Every structure is written in structure tokens, then in C-alpha cells.
Coordinates of C-alpha atoms in Angstrom, one line a residue:
M1 CA 129.0 90.8 76.8
T2 CA 127.2 93.3 79.1
G3 CA 129.0 95.6 81.5
D4 CA 128.0 93.6 84.5
N5 CA 129.0 90.3 82.9
R6 CA 132.4 91.8 81.9
V7 CA 133.1 92.8 85.5
A8 CA 131.9 89.5 86.8
G9 CA 134.2 87.8 84.3
A10 CA 137.3 89.8 85.4
Q11 CA 139.7 88.4 87.9
L12 CA 137.9 90.3 90.7
Q13 CA 139.7 88.2 93.4
Q14 CA 142.9 89.6 92.1
M15 CA 141.7 93.2 92.0
D16 CA 142.4 95.7 94.7
M17 CA 139.3 97.2 96.2
N18 CA 141.1 100.6 96.2
L19 CA 140.9 100.5 92.4
F20 CA 137.1 100.8 92.6
L21 CA 137.5 103.7 95.1
V22 CA 139.6 105.4 92.5
M23 CA 137.1 104.7 89.7
D24 CA 134.3 106.1 91.8
A25 CA 136.4 109.3 92.6
I26 CA 137.1 109.9 88.9
Y27 CA 133.5 109.3 88.0
R28 CA 132.3 111.9 90.6
Q29 CA 135.0 114.5 89.9
R30 CA 135.5 114.0 86.1
N31 CA 139.1 115.1 86.7
L32 CA 142.2 113.1 87.8
T33 CA 143.7 115.9 89.9
R34 CA 140.4 116.5 91.8
A35 CA 140.0 112.7 92.2
A36 CA 143.5 112.5 93.7
E37 CA 142.6 115.4 96.1
Q38 CA 139.4 113.6 97.1
L39 CA 141.4 110.4 97.9
H40 CA 144.4 112.2 99.4
I41 CA 146.8 110.5 97.1
T42 CA 149.0 111.8 94.2
Q43 CA 147.7 112.2 90.6
P44 CA 150.3 109.7 89.3
A45 CA 148.8 107.1 91.7
V46 CA 145.3 107.8 90.3
S47 CA 146.7 107.5 86.7
N48 CA 148.3 104.2 87.6
A49 CA 145.1 102.9 89.2
L50 CA 143.1 103.9 86.1
A51 CA 145.6 102.1 83.9
R52 CA 145.2 98.9 86.0
L53 CA 141.4 99.2 85.8
R54 CA 141.5 99.6 82.1
R55 CA 143.6 96.4 81.7
N56 CA 141.5 94.4 84.0
L57 CA 138.2 95.5 82.5
D58 CA 139.4 95.7 78.9
D59 CA 137.8 99.1 78.4
P60 CA 139.1 102.8 78.4
L61 CA 136.5 103.5 81.2
F62 CA 137.0 107.3 80.8
I63 CA 137.8 109.4 77.7
R64 CA 139.6 112.7 78.1
T65 CA 137.4 115.5 76.6
P66 CA 137.5 119.4 76.8
T67 CA 135.1 119.2 79.7
G68 CA 136.8 116.5 81.6
M69 CA 137.0 112.7 81.9
S70 CA 133.9 111.4 80.2
P71 CA 132.7 107.9 81.3
T72 CA 132.4 105.2 78.6
P73 CA 129.1 103.3 78.2
L74 CA 130.7 100.4 80.2
T75 CA 131.5 102.7 83.1
E76 CA 128.0 104.2 83.1
S77 CA 126.5 100.7 83.2
I78 CA 128.6 99.4 86.1
M79 CA 129.0 102.4 88.3
P80 CA 125.6 102.2 90.0
R81 CA 126.4 98.7 91.3
I82 CA 130.0 99.7 92.2
Q83 CA 128.8 102.7 94.1
Q84 CA 126.1 100.7 95.9
A85 CA 128.7 98.1 96.9
L86 CA 131.0 100.7 98.2
A87 CA 128.2 102.4 100.1
L88 CA 127.2 99.0 101.6
L89 CA 130.7 98.3 102.7
D90 CA 131.0 101.7 104.2
G91 CA 127.7 101.3 106.0
S92 CA 128.7 97.9 107.3
L93 CA 131.9 99.3 108.7
S94 CA 130.2 102.3 110.2
A95 CA 127.6 100.2 111.9
Q96 CA 130.3 98.5 113.9
S97 CA 131.3 101.9 115.5
S98 CA 129.5 104.0 118.0
F99 CA 128.5 107.6 117.4
D100 CA 129.0 110.4 119.8
P101 CA 127.3 113.6 118.5
T102 CA 129.2 115.8 120.9
T103 CA 132.5 114.9 119.3
A104 CA 131.5 113.9 115.8
R105 CA 133.0 115.6 112.8
K106 CA 130.7 115.1 109.8
T107 CA 129.1 116.9 106.9
L108 CA 125.4 116.1 106.7
R109 CA 124.2 116.2 103.1
L110 CA 120.5 116.8 102.5
S111 CA 118.3 117.1 99.4
M112 CA 115.3 119.4 99.7
N113 CA 113.5 122.2 98.0
D114 CA 113.6 125.8 99.2
M115 CA 110.4 125.4 101.2
A116 CA 111.8 122.5 103.2
E117 CA 115.0 124.5 103.8
T118 CA 112.9 127.4 105.2
L119 CA 111.0 125.1 107.6
L120 CA 113.9 122.9 108.7
L121 CA 117.3 124.5 108.5
P122 CA 116.8 127.2 111.2
R123 CA 115.7 124.6 113.7
L124 CA 118.2 122.0 112.5
L125 CA 121.2 124.3 112.9
E126 CA 120.0 125.5 116.2
A127 CA 119.8 121.9 117.5
L128 CA 123.2 121.0 116.0
E129 CA 124.9 123.9 117.7
Q130 CA 123.6 122.6 121.0
R131 CA 124.0 118.8 120.5
A132 CA 126.5 118.2 117.7
P133 CA 128.6 121.3 117.1
G134 CA 131.0 119.4 114.9
I135 CA 128.4 118.5 112.3
S136 CA 128.1 120.9 109.3
V137 CA 125.2 120.8 106.8
E138 CA 125.1 121.0 103.0
S139 CA 121.6 121.5 101.4
Y140 CA 120.8 121.2 97.7
Y141 CA 118.1 119.8 95.5
V142 CA 118.6 116.5 93.8
P143 CA 115.9 115.6 91.1
R144 CA 113.6 112.8 92.2
D145 CA 114.8 110.5 89.4
Q146 CA 118.4 110.8 90.7
L147 CA 117.6 110.7 94.4
A148 CA 117.9 106.9 94.9
R149 CA 121.2 106.7 93.0
E150 CA 122.7 109.5 95.1
L151 CA 121.6 107.9 98.3
A152 CA 122.9 104.5 97.2
A153 CA 126.2 106.1 96.3
N154 CA 126.5 107.7 99.7
T155 CA 126.9 111.2 98.2
L156 CA 123.7 112.1 100.0
D157 CA 122.5 111.2 103.5
F158 CA 118.8 112.1 103.3
G159 CA 116.2 113.4 101.0
L160 CA 113.1 115.3 102.0
D161 CA 110.5 114.9 99.3
V162 CA 107.2 113.3 98.4
P163 CA 106.9 109.5 98.9
L164 CA 108.7 107.5 96.2
A165 CA 106.7 104.4 95.8
T166 CA 109.0 102.8 93.2
A167 CA 112.3 103.3 95.1
T168 CA 112.2 100.0 96.9
Q169 CA 115.8 100.3 98.0
L170 CA 114.9 103.4 100.1
Q171 CA 113.5 103.6 103.6
Q172 CA 110.9 106.3 104.1
Q173 CA 109.3 108.0 107.1
R174 CA 106.5 110.6 107.0
L175 CA 107.6 114.0 108.3
L176 CA 104.6 116.2 107.6
N177 CA 101.1 116.1 106.2
D178 CA 100.4 119.7 105.0
R179 CA 97.2 121.2 103.8
Y180 CA 97.0 124.0 101.2
L181 CA 95.7 127.5 101.8
C182 CA 95.0 130.5 99.5
M183 CA 97.2 133.5 100.4
L184 CA 96.4 137.1 99.6
R185 CA 98.0 140.3 100.8
E186 CA 96.4 141.8 103.9
D187 CA 94.9 144.8 102.1
H188 CA 93.7 142.8 99.1
P189 CA 90.2 143.8 98.0
L190 CA 89.0 140.3 98.9
A191 CA 90.7 140.2 102.3
I192 CA 87.5 141.4 104.1
E193 CA 85.7 138.2 103.0
E194 CA 85.1 135.5 105.5
R195 CA 85.7 132.8 102.9
L196 CA 86.4 132.6 99.2
S197 CA 83.9 131.0 96.8
L198 CA 85.2 128.9 93.9
D199 CA 84.2 131.7 91.5
Q200 CA 86.1 134.3 93.5
Y201 CA 89.2 132.0 93.6
L202 CA 89.1 131.4 89.9
A203 CA 88.6 135.1 89.1
L204 CA 92.0 135.9 90.7
G205 CA 95.3 135.8 88.9
H206 CA 97.6 133.1 90.4
V207 CA 101.2 132.4 91.1
H208 CA 102.2 128.8 90.4
V209 CA 105.3 127.2 91.9
S210 CA 107.0 124.4 90.0
S211 CA 110.5 123.3 89.2
R212 CA 109.3 122.2 85.8
R213 CA 109.0 124.5 82.8
T214 CA 105.6 123.3 81.8
G215 CA 102.8 121.0 83.1
P216 CA 100.0 121.3 85.7
G217 CA 100.4 121.1 89.4
V218 CA 98.3 119.4 92.1
V219 CA 96.0 122.5 92.2
D220 CA 95.4 122.5 88.5
I221 CA 94.8 118.7 88.4
A222 CA 92.2 119.1 91.1
L223 CA 90.4 121.9 89.3
N224 CA 90.6 120.1 85.9
K225 CA 88.6 117.2 87.5
Q226 CA 85.8 119.7 88.0
G227 CA 86.1 121.1 84.5
R228 CA 87.5 124.4 85.9
R229 CA 90.7 126.3 85.3
R230 CA 92.6 129.1 87.0
A231 CA 94.5 131.9 85.4
I232 CA 98.2 131.6 86.1
K233 CA 99.9 135.0 85.8
L234 CA 103.3 133.9 87.1
R235 CA 105.2 130.6 87.2
V236 CA 108.3 130.5 89.4
Q237 CA 110.7 127.8 90.6
H238 CA 110.7 128.5 94.3
Y239 CA 108.2 128.9 97.1
R240 CA 110.3 131.6 98.9
V241 CA 109.9 134.2 96.2
A242 CA 106.2 133.6 95.5
P243 CA 104.8 135.2 98.8
L244 CA 107.0 138.3 98.2
V245 CA 105.1 138.7 94.9
V246 CA 101.8 138.2 96.6
M247 CA 102.6 140.9 99.1
R248 CA 103.0 143.5 96.4
T249 CA 100.2 142.5 93.9
D250 CA 96.6 141.3 93.7
L251 CA 97.8 137.8 92.8
A252 CA 96.9 134.8 94.9
L253 CA 99.2 131.9 95.9
T254 CA 98.0 128.4 96.9
V255 CA 100.6 127.4 99.4
P256 CA 101.2 124.7 102.1
A257 CA 100.0 126.0 105.5
S258 CA 103.3 125.4 107.1
L259 CA 104.8 128.1 104.9
A260 CA 101.8 130.4 104.7
G261 CA 101.8 131.0 108.4
Q262 CA 105.2 132.7 108.2
Y263 CA 103.9 135.8 106.4
P264 CA 101.6 138.7 107.3
A265 CA 98.9 137.7 104.8
R266 CA 95.2 136.9 104.6
L267 CA 94.7 133.2 104.4
F268 CA 91.7 131.3 103.2
E269 CA 90.7 127.6 103.2
L270 CA 90.4 126.5 99.6
P271 CA 86.9 126.3 98.1
F272 CA 87.6 122.9 96.6
Q273 CA 89.2 119.6 97.6
I274 CA 92.9 119.0 97.0
P275 CA 95.2 116.3 98.2
Q276 CA 97.4 117.3 101.1
M277 CA 101.2 117.5 100.7
D278 CA 103.0 114.5 102.1
W279 CA 106.7 115.2 103.0
H280 CA 108.8 112.1 103.7
L281 CA 112.3 111.6 105.0
L282 CA 114.2 109.2 102.7
W283 CA 117.4 107.3 103.2
H284 CA 119.1 104.3 101.7
R285 CA 118.5 100.9 103.4
N286 CA 122.2 100.3 103.5
Q287 CA 122.4 103.2 106.1
D288 CA 119.5 102.0 108.2
S289 CA 121.7 100.6 111.0
D290 CA 124.4 103.2 110.8
P291 CA 124.6 104.9 114.3
A292 CA 125.2 108.4 112.8
N293 CA 122.3 108.0 110.4
Q294 CA 120.1 106.8 113.1
W295 CA 120.9 109.7 115.4
V296 CA 120.3 112.3 112.6
R297 CA 117.1 110.5 111.6
K298 CA 115.8 110.7 115.1
L299 CA 116.7 114.4 115.3
L300 CA 115.0 115.3 112.0
L301 CA 111.8 113.5 113.1
E302 CA 111.8 115.3 116.4
L303 CA 112.2 118.7 114.7
F304 CA 109.3 118.1 112.4
Y305 CA 107.0 116.7 115.0
R306 CA 107.6 119.3 117.8

């Protein structure tokens, strides 16, 4: 019997919905004490709820290990649907209430990389101070293969990333279409040039930004199609550090124009064609009609388009 079938076969009509809230809290926290704190109940209450879940689902659900409460295979298989159902219920209840940004108390959770943080967070916090002073912000990066799950589980409000064509449960709105430029320091030997030729570009040492340890980026893929290759002298995880390296060396950085304009640097149009960077705002369709989600969505779009 599969995990989903086992849950379907349980006496769900006799199960307290609060049990699934407890199961979700343990799954997130991997610790009974922290789960109790999240739910604002006692640890014995969490332990009792877990015992009832184990009886109803005929599975240990979580195994105590040196690193915490480890989910069993059954738990891993059914948690995405449980979290989605809880998020749907929460969204349905939220949709029935109004949202007043001037009095709201909420933590806005965003997934984005360091470049998006640089472009958005100063403007976002300025706007929130004026319009919604009770809203705080948490920003961190969630890998793309986990983004849909986090949004469905309501542990994340929005993602800022490239379009995710396969994530059919997500809603997406384009925020920015950004072209790439080549950045050199202002006193670089090539800074006096009006434009860079492809040979000049390829003769430079380059900084490559990628969260992955290996593999080509969009620049290298475009060059490979022409049978050309650039010399990567430095590979880093974050866009924010890369311009600082360029400012002190003869290295070049191919960077989105929205970030390049923030530095005192010599900027060149690229001497070859490269797809522009599409940034999209992503949220789960269960939150589409939530008044708070709608208000924040409108604000984020406004900040990117102004």
C-alpha cells in the first residue's frame, strides 16, 4: 500500500485536523520541543498527538536520531500533500478576511539571490516603512527544485527567479527583462575603447558567477554555439562580490545591466548575442486570492516597474 493510499484508508473522518498541524510542525522543526514552541502548546501535547498519528497511520512517522526526528519514507511521501492541503485551507480562510497594510503584523518571506536582494530590498523596506510598518521581511535563497514545495507549504510567500515552466501549480509574473553588459574597472587598459570586439572580449580573464560548483553559464553556452570559449579566472557564488574583484584587477565581468549601473565602472555592450535575463515573481496559486498576498504582489510589481 502506498503512502497516499494508506492515508486515504485511515479513518480520516475521525482524525483531528490539529494532528496534521502537529505532524507538519515536527517535519519542519525535526524536534518535538521546537514543534511545541511553534504551535504554542506543550511538548507532552505534541508527543500525545504524534502517538495518535502513529496509531492512525500505522507507521512510526518519525525516528529519533542524534540529529533530530528523522521522517520515515511514509512521512516523506505524504507530507507534500498534507502541507499543500494545510496551505489551501489557510489560504481559503485568509481570503475571507480583509487586509489593512497600515495595521498588519506579518513576516514576508522571500526567496531570491543576492543580486535580487540588492535591487529590491532597499526599495521594498523603504516602501514598507511608509505603507506597512508592521510587516517584516526575511530573505533567503531556496533552490529552484525546492521552490514549488516551499510555496505550496506556505513556508515561503514569493520567489524571485527565472521562469519555471514545469511548475504548473505556481503563478508567475515577469518583473524584469535585463540585458547583459561587460564590466571593466574605469582605468582598465581597454577602458578607452569605444566598443569591445569579440577577440578583445575573449582575450580578457573573466569572473563567472554561479551557485553551482561546475557547469557553463548562459554566457558560455552562447559562446560555445560560435565555437568560442572565454578564460574564466574566478568562479564565485554571488554577484555582489564579483564587481569588487573587477574594481581591483584586469578581470572582466559579464553582468546584468541593472546591477552594472550601480558601480563606477566602464561598461560595454557585448560583442555577441546572448539571451536576456528574465526575472519572474512566483507564488502558489492557493495564495492567488489572499488579500495580503495580492497587496504585496502589487507592491513588488510597482517597485520593479518604477
